[in-house]
Amino acid sequence: DGFPATKLFTQGYSYTYDDVIFLPHYIDFPTDSVHLGTKLTRNITLSTPCVSSPMDTVTEASMAVSIAAVGGIGIIHSNNTVAEQAAFVRSVKSHRMPVFSNDFVLVLENDAILSGGLFDDNKFVFVSSNGRNVVGFVERGKWEGLGDKGVKVSEYMVRKDVTFSSLSSFEDVVSCLDEKDLEFVALVNEEGEVVNVVGREDVERVKGCPKIGSGSVDKKGRFLVGASIGTRDSDKERLRELVKAGVDVVVIDSSQGNSIYQIEMIKFAKREFPDLDVIGGNVVTMSQAQNLIKSGVDGLRVGMGSGSICTTQEVCAVGRGQATAVYKVSSIAAKSGIPIIADGGISNSGHIVKALTLGASTVMMGSFLAGSTEAPGAYVYQNGQKVKKYRGMGSLEAMMKGSDARYLGDKEKMKIAQGVVGAVKDKGSVLKFIPYTMQAVKQGFQDLGASSLQSAHDLLRSGILRLEVRTGAAQVEGGVHGLVSYEKKSF
Ligand code: XMP
């Protein structure tokens, strides 16, 4: 009944997730015993197989903190200066709870003048006598605009100790708010600098989210975080600064990773920082993968032209259907113990089940996460819908800011876009929809009779798990059809 993967993927067709469907197998365990723990790279383990894409409308510090809190990992994009990217990494490493705030500023007590402008971007003004330790604060909500005349901050501030160690756990922060009867705490690092502000609303929001597994943390209990780099000479300096900032893994970000530039960068990174895991890519064929594996990568990113904002296949005529790419690359990478990341084309939990069963160890997502509260940028209303901007890193707009290195563009020459700029719907917090999505993934695994990623891979490779190609009509049948209208709500 059905086809084993070895047969299905050797017919000369390029299949993507929607083309194929698994046949159900045998269930002898409950959904909750499905274990989604996995490897991002040779040395990095995650409890949730989710990675946020290094795109400037997807992963900065807020996304990285929250996705690590639910057991995945965020890869900070590099469409910025080295200092900005390193600051995002430092910021993630200074967090221990899934709350991220950066709308505060520190001013000096003696000479600072309060004016309305200070509150344009900041909810809190913290006051210090020495540039570090906080002695008081002014809150935007309590600020009765004094026009541009301004008053000395020392006359207006509340003198109260609202600081608490940034090394504290979520539970400790909650107790601190209660014990000191505060509306918020300013979390300070060992140097006394404010790194985060946690309010009662944040606490309620986090408490209201389903709890899944443990967060992704390093040996010191700090969130794991990755960052992308390019393959230019200047990226060597970027890499050094990221390592200084405490990055846990780097992703070499190229749309076609099988290049001399990437191989040299992998070798450089492994030579300079033998303890740092390096993810190479992107690749879609076995021979591309083989080359990068030989060069010493610890993980591989798979996908070319499968992303929702990609036009690479149209513009350059190269790429591969994502289901075939994931299956082919993972079959070679598994032999060397290299985990693969299925990158792009994920728009529902079924796609995640397919990617992970076909051999991926994690999925990397852009559009799936870009509408969340944690993605960079503000929501706007478009045709009555609340949306956030989402753009390809090969779009003209992103390349104008500097991301052309990923597409081997040259600053001096003509730029050709390989991506588009668009918008995605508001999805709320990743703290909520990732746990729900993972529950759906577990149900898919249960239907397949696979209680873990490893068992899914084994069932597929041994030919026990069977699949088929869906015709166009079968795909229509597999989606909602025949209704005049309906509301799509998954949880
Ligand atoms: P999804 O489908 O999750 O895809 O939105 C995210 C992935 O798409 C890749 N990416 C691009 N590919 N042109 C491309 O051909 C682009 O402008 C572009 N921007 C991102 C990238 O691999 C990302 O993780």
XYZ file of C-alpha atoms in Angstrom, residues 84-449:
366
model
C 23.745 46.227 16.135
C 23.788 42.480 15.560
C 26.167 41.880 18.487
C 23.943 44.065 20.696
C 20.937 41.857 19.846
C 22.946 38.769 20.805
C 24.067 40.380 24.083
C 20.519 41.369 24.816
C 19.224 37.802 24.339
C 22.019 36.454 26.525
C 21.055 38.861 29.308
C 17.484 37.543 29.425
C 16.171 34.664 31.494
C 12.479 35.034 30.949
C 10.145 35.262 27.986
C 9.502 38.960 28.365
C 11.319 41.452 26.242
C 11.157 45.148 26.653
C 13.402 47.846 25.280
C 11.207 50.880 25.684
C 13.184 52.480 28.480
C 16.041 54.936 28.749
C 18.509 55.809 31.496
C 19.205 59.459 32.262
C 21.462 61.222 34.752
C 19.825 62.681 37.832
C 21.834 65.892 38.094
C 21.443 67.475 34.731
C 18.662 65.599 32.906
C 15.661 67.615 31.858
C 12.379 65.796 31.338
C 10.579 66.677 28.165
C 7.743 65.010 26.282
C 10.206 63.813 23.609
C 11.842 61.433 26.070
C 8.613 59.443 26.113
C 8.149 59.205 22.359
C 9.952 55.849 22.220
C 10.209 55.015 25.900
C 7.660 53.940 28.445
C 10.065 54.373 31.349
C 12.779 56.857 32.141
C 15.121 55.422 34.742
C 17.264 57.833 36.680
C 20.790 57.239 37.817
C 23.353 59.274 39.707
C 26.372 57.608 38.125
C 25.185 56.418 34.704
C 24.489 52.891 35.960
C 22.701 52.237 39.218
C 19.043 53.204 39.172
C 17.859 55.547 41.930
C 14.367 56.289 40.638
C 12.065 56.408 37.620
C 9.390 58.312 35.729
C 6.644 56.377 33.940
C 5.030 57.552 30.688
C 1.551 56.837 32.036
C 2.172 59.175 34.972
C 3.750 61.861 32.858
C 1.666 64.982 32.608
C 3.248 66.554 29.556
C 5.060 69.708 30.500
C 5.491 70.801 26.914
C 8.984 71.615 25.841
C 9.737 73.688 28.876
C 10.889 70.659 30.785
C 11.644 70.149 34.457
C 14.635 68.640 36.177
C 14.175 64.911 36.368
C 15.116 64.900 40.048
C 12.003 66.993 40.799
C 9.660 64.635 39.011
C 10.926 61.124 39.589
C 9.672 58.510 42.008
C 12.500 57.524 44.328
C 11.986 53.818 44.846
C 14.024 50.687 44.407
C 12.409 48.840 41.518
C 15.463 46.857 40.470
C 15.929 43.115 40.594
C 18.657 40.825 39.280
C 18.363 39.847 35.615
C 19.639 36.406 36.634
C 16.375 35.731 38.484
C 13.841 33.184 37.345
C 10.327 34.075 36.199
C 8.930 32.775 39.500
C 11.374 34.954 41.496
C 10.322 38.030 39.540
C 6.652 37.263 40.193
C 7.362 36.943 43.953
C 9.362 40.173 43.888
C 6.435 42.073 42.310
C 4.117 40.735 45.002
C 6.434 41.146 47.979
C 7.464 44.704 47.141
C 3.976 45.518 45.820
C 5.338 46.868 42.526
C 3.643 47.323 39.160
C 6.905 46.473 37.378
C 10.543 45.562 38.060
C 13.613 46.800 36.210
C 15.925 43.835 35.713
C 19.572 44.794 36.023
C 22.675 42.875 35.022
C 25.778 42.334 37.128
C 27.094 45.762 36.061
C 23.901 47.443 37.303
C 22.593 48.239 33.813
C 18.855 47.893 33.155
C 18.351 45.134 30.558
C 14.619 44.443 30.754
C 11.427 45.668 32.393
C 8.789 43.192 33.486
C 5.331 44.421 34.403
C 2.271 42.711 35.860
C 0.636 42.551 32.422
C 3.665 40.640 31.096
C 3.427 38.209 33.989
C -0.275 37.598 33.341
C 0.380 37.137 29.600
C 3.131 34.571 30.208
C 1.053 32.739 32.809
C -1.805 32.504 30.294
C 0.382 30.703 27.718
C 0.591 26.915 27.649
C 3.794 25.631 29.178
C 5.846 23.386 26.952
C 9.023 21.647 27.951
C 12.075 23.532 29.035
C 13.421 26.614 27.352
C 16.619 26.434 25.310
C 19.359 27.592 27.653
C 23.134 27.353 27.880
C 25.108 25.975 30.840
C 24.686 29.282 32.678
C 20.902 29.264 32.209
C 20.936 32.007 29.547
C 18.821 31.655 26.401
C 20.499 30.067 23.394
C 20.803 32.321 20.366
C 22.230 32.055 16.868
C 23.230 34.692 14.325
C 23.769 34.766 10.603
C 26.891 35.922 8.795
C 27.799 36.223 5.134
C 30.840 35.013 3.238
C 32.689 38.280 2.662
C 35.973 39.205 4.298
C 34.154 41.717 6.493
C 32.088 38.837 7.895
C 35.180 37.506 9.653
C 35.099 40.601 11.884
C 31.333 40.140 12.321
C 31.932 36.567 13.430
C 34.551 37.642 16.009
C 32.198 40.239 17.505
C 29.308 37.758 17.632
C 31.482 35.252 19.469
C 32.522 37.982 21.928
C 28.841 38.764 22.449
C 28.219 35.115 23.381
C 26.530 33.691 20.282
C 25.895 29.923 20.525
C 25.789 29.051 16.819
C 26.292 30.823 13.504
C 24.490 30.290 10.235
C 26.328 31.085 7.037
C 23.589 32.744 5.056
C 23.759 32.073 1.307
C 20.947 31.166 -1.057
C 23.323 28.803 -2.888
C 25.735 27.546 -0.260
C 27.879 25.270 -2.384
C 30.499 27.891 -3.173
C 34.181 28.411 -2.625
C 33.304 31.513 -0.572
C 31.201 29.543 1.857
C 33.644 26.658 2.116
C 36.427 29.089 2.972
C 34.243 30.774 5.574
C 33.310 27.429 7.177
C 36.986 26.481 7.401
C 37.902 29.892 8.811
C 35.140 29.740 11.444
C 36.028 26.192 12.519
C 39.733 27.030 12.683
C 39.260 30.268 14.698
C 36.476 28.974 16.937
C 36.621 25.173 17.140
C 33.959 25.127 19.878
C 31.421 27.143 17.906
C 28.863 25.202 15.874
C 28.562 26.372 12.269
C 25.489 25.793 10.083
C 26.092 25.837 6.346
C 23.727 26.188 3.401
C 21.478 26.598 1.736
C 21.627 23.354 -0.178
C 19.039 21.179 -1.933
C 21.118 18.388 -3.477
C 23.165 15.550 -2.087
C 26.371 16.687 -3.762
C 26.035 20.263 -2.501
C 25.513 18.857 0.986
C 28.475 16.490 0.653
C 30.800 19.401 -0.112
C 29.774 21.373 2.938
C 29.886 18.307 5.179
C 33.466 17.681 4.030
C 34.310 21.272 4.934
C 33.268 20.671 8.543
C 29.743 22.049 9.033
C 27.826 21.034 12.158
C 24.393 21.485 10.605
C 22.867 22.106 7.181
C 20.081 24.408 6.070
C 17.963 23.053 3.232
C 15.797 24.976 0.769
C 16.126 27.033 -2.353
C 13.245 29.084 -3.629
C 10.699 27.433 -1.328
C 10.200 30.437 0.940
C 6.909 32.319 0.810
C 8.604 35.549 -0.297
C 11.129 33.908 -2.663
C 11.399 34.454 -6.374
C 14.743 32.644 -6.821
C 13.216 29.787 -8.847
C 11.518 32.255 -11.182
C 14.476 34.598 -11.510
C 17.344 32.093 -11.631
C 15.662 28.841 -12.721
C 17.306 26.869 -9.937
C 15.985 25.280 -6.768
C 14.021 22.194 -5.800
C 10.628 21.221 -4.411
C 11.095 21.312 -0.650
C 9.861 17.782 0.174
C 12.326 16.258 -2.298
C 15.152 18.551 -1.130
C 14.624 17.664 2.537
C 14.425 13.937 1.834
C 17.478 13.855 -0.452
C 19.767 16.023 1.670
C 18.823 14.350 4.924
C 19.519 10.911 3.493
C 23.151 11.907 2.924
C 23.537 14.111 6.021
C 22.226 11.386 8.339
C 25.169 9.169 7.358
C 27.556 11.786 8.789
C 25.363 12.604 11.795
C 24.669 16.137 10.533
C 21.207 17.441 11.478
C 19.332 19.356 8.819
C 17.061 22.370 9.040
C 14.140 22.399 6.590
C 14.095 26.085 5.679
C 11.119 27.804 4.061
C 7.681 26.858 2.813
C 6.138 26.098 6.206
C 2.625 27.453 6.465
C 0.870 24.952 8.726
C 1.549 22.208 11.288
C 1.105 19.528 8.587
C 4.085 20.958 6.707
C 6.138 20.670 9.908
C 5.131 17.008 10.339
C 6.121 16.345 6.721
C 9.482 18.150 6.983
C 10.429 16.381 10.218
C 9.328 12.960 8.991
C 11.133 13.335 5.673
C 14.405 13.675 7.591
C 14.713 17.218 8.958
C 15.648 17.701 12.603
C 14.240 21.218 12.804
C 12.173 23.599 10.665
C 13.150 27.192 9.989
C 10.287 29.602 9.570
C 9.853 33.116 8.265
C 6.258 33.880 7.303
C 4.880 31.539 9.967
C 6.427 33.772 12.659
C 6.469 37.206 11.000
C 2.930 38.118 12.110
C 3.694 37.509 15.791
C 4.017 40.195 18.444
C 7.687 39.260 18.828
C 8.626 39.923 15.173
C 10.254 43.320 14.517
C 8.041 46.157 13.299
C 4.638 47.548 14.155
C 1.205 46.278 13.176
C -0.766 48.290 10.646
C -4.301 47.887 9.314
C -4.643 46.832 5.672
C -8.151 46.321 4.239
C -9.495 45.967 7.751
C -6.912 43.351 8.747
C -4.172 43.752 11.339
C -0.903 42.904 9.589
C 2.872 43.202 9.911
C 5.331 43.743 7.127
C 7.262 40.678 5.953
C 9.915 40.931 3.283
C 12.367 38.642 1.504
C 16.019 39.313 2.244
C 16.548 39.305 -1.517
C 13.839 41.927 -2.090
C 15.080 45.219 -3.474
C 13.964 46.963 -0.296
C 16.019 44.670 1.998
C 19.010 44.688 -0.350
C 19.072 48.493 -0.341
C 19.776 48.143 3.373
C 22.657 45.764 2.711
C 21.415 42.135 2.576
C 22.544 41.605 -1.024
C 25.514 39.486 0.150
C 23.192 36.474 0.594
C 22.383 36.563 -3.101
C 26.000 37.095 -4.170
C 25.069 40.578 -5.356
C 27.765 43.176 -5.616
C 27.233 46.629 -4.165
C 28.787 48.245 -7.251
C 26.727 46.384 -9.851
C 23.057 46.152 -10.809
C 20.804 44.654 -8.161
C 18.353 41.920 -9.189
C 15.596 41.084 -6.712
C 15.031 37.461 -5.673
C 12.270 38.208 -3.219
C 9.252 40.386 -2.557
C 7.895 42.683 0.140
C 4.501 41.837 1.606
C 2.507 41.593 4.801
C 1.260 38.771 7.026
C -1.686 38.550 9.406
C -1.419 39.175 13.145
C -0.940 35.862 14.968
C -0.448 36.967 18.565
C 2.481 35.751 20.638
C 4.777 32.875 19.671
C 4.591 31.924 23.368
C 1.062 30.816 22.610
C 0.898 29.615 19.014
C 4.141 27.608 19.010
C 2.953 25.331 21.871
C -0.402 24.832 20.092
C 1.362 24.136 16.798
C 3.620 21.591 18.500
C 0.600 19.856 19.985
C -0.798 19.507 16.438
C 2.588 18.166 15.266
C 2.488 15.573 18.056
C -0.938 14.437 16.849
C 0.476 14.015 13.347
C 3.347 11.945 14.710
C 0.910 9.813 16.660
C -1.085 9.063 13.479
C 2.184 7.967 11.880
C 2.989 5.722 14.839
